[in-house]
Coordinates of N, CA and C in Angstrom, one line a residue:
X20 N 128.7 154.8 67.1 CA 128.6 153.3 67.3 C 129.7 152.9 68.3
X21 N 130.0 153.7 69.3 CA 130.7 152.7 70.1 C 131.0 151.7 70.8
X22 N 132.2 151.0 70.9 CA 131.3 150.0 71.7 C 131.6 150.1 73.6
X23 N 130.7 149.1 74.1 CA 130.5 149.6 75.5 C 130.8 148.7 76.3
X24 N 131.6 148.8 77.9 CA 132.1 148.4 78.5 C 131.5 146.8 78.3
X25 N 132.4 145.5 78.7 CA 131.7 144.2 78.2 C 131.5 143.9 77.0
X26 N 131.4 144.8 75.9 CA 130.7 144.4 74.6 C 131.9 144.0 73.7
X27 N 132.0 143.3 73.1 CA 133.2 142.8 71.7 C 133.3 143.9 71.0
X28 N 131.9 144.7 70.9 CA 132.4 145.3 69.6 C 132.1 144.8 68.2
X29 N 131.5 143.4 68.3 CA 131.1 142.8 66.9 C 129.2 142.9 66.9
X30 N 129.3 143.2 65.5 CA 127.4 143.0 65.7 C 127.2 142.4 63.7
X31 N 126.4 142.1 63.6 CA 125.7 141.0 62.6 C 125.7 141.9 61.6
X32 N 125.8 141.8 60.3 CA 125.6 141.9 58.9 C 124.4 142.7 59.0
X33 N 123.1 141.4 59.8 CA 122.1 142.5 59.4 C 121.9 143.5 60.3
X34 N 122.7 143.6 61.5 CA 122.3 144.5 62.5 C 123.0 146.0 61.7
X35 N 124.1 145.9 61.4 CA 124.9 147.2 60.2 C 123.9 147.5 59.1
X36 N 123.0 146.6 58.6 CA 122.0 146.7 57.8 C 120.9 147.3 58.0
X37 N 120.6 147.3 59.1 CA 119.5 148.0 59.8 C 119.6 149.3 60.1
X38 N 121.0 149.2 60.7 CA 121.2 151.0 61.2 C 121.6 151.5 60.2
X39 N 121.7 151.2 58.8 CA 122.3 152.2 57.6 C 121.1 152.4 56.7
X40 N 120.2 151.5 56.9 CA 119.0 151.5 56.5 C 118.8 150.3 55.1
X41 N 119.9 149.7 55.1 CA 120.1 149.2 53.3 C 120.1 147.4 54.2
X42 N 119.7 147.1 52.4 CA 119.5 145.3 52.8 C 121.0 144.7 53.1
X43 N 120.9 143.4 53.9 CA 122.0 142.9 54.4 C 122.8 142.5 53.0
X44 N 122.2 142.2 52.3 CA 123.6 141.8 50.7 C 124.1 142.9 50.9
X45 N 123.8 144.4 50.4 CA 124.2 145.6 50.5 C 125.8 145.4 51.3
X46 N 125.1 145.3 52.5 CA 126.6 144.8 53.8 C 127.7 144.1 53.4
X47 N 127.2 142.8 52.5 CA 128.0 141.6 52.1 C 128.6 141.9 51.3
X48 N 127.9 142.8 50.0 CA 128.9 143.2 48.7 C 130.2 144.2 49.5
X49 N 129.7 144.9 50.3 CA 130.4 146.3 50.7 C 131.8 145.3 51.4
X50 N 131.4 144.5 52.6 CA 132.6 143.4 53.1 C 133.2 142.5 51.8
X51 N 132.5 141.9 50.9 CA 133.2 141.1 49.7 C 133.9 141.9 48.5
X52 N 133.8 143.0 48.8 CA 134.2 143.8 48.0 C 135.4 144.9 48.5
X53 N 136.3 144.7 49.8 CA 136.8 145.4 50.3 C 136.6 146.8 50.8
X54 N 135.5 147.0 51.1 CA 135.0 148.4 51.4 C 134.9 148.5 53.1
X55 N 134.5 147.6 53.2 CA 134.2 147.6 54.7 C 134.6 145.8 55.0
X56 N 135.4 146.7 56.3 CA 136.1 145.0 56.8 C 135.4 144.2 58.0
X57 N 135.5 143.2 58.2 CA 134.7 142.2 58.8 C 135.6 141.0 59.3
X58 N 134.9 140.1 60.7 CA 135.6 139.0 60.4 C 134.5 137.7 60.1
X59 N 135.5 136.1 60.2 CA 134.1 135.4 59.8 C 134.1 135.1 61.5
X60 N 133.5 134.6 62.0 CA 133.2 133.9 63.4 C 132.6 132.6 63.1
X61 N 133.2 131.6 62.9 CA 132.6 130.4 62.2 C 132.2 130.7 60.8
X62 N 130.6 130.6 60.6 CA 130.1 130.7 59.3 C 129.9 131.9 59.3
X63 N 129.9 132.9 60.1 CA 129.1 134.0 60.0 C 129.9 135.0 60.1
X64 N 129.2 136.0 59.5 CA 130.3 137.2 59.4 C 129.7 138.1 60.4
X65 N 130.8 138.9 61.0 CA 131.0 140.0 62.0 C 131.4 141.2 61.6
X66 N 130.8 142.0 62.2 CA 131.5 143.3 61.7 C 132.1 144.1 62.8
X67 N 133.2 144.3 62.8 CA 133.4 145.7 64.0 C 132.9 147.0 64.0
X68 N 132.4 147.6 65.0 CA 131.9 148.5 65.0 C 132.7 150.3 64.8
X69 N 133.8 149.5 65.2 CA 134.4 151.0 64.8 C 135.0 150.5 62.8
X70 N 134.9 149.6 62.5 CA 134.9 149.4 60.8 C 134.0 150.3 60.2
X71 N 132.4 150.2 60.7 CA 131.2 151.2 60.6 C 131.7 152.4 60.3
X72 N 132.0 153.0 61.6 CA 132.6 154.0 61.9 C 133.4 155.0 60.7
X73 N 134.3 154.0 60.8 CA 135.6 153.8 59.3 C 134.7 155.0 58.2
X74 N 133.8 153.5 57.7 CA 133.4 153.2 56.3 C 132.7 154.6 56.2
X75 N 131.6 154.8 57.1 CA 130.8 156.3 57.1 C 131.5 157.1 56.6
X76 N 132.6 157.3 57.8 CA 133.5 158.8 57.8 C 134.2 158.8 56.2
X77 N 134.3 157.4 55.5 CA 135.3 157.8 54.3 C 133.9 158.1 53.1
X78 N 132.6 157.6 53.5 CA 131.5 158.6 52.8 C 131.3 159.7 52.7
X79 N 131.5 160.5 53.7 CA 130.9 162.0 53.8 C 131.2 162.5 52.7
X80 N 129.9 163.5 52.2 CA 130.0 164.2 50.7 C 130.1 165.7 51.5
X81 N 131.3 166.0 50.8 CA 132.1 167.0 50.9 C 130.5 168.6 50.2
X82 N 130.0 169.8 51.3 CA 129.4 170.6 50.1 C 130.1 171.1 49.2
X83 N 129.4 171.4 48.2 CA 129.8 172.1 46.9 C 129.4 173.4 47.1
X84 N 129.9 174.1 45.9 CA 129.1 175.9 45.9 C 128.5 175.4 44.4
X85 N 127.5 176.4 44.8 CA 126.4 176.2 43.5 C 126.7 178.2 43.0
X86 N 127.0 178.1 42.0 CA 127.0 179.2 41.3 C 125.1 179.5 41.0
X87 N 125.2 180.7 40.7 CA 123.7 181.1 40.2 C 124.0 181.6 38.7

């Protein structure tokens, strides 16, 4: 998700919503909940795109070994 020459770098609640696949509250809890940072832009909230970025990379599920 980088961002690209000209671009802020901010995109919409629901646009992060869409590319993670999950509903925009989803986004809002994750931002109201300190998980993922944002700003407001007037009434609305923004997200940076490298915050995305962030938030993924501190998801990754580590594999396991599965014994038999």
């Amino acid at each position: 998700m980088s961002s690209r020459d000209g671009d802020p770098g901010l995109v919409s609640v629901r646009e992060v919503a869409d590319q993670l696949g999950v509903h925009p509250e989803t986004i809002r809890r994750l931002i109201h909940g300190g998980r993922l940072d944002a700003v407001r832009v007037g009434r609305v909230l923004r997200v940076h795109r490298e915050a995305v970025d962030h938030y993924l990379a501190r998801q990754r599920v580590k594999p396991t070994r599965f014994q038999a």
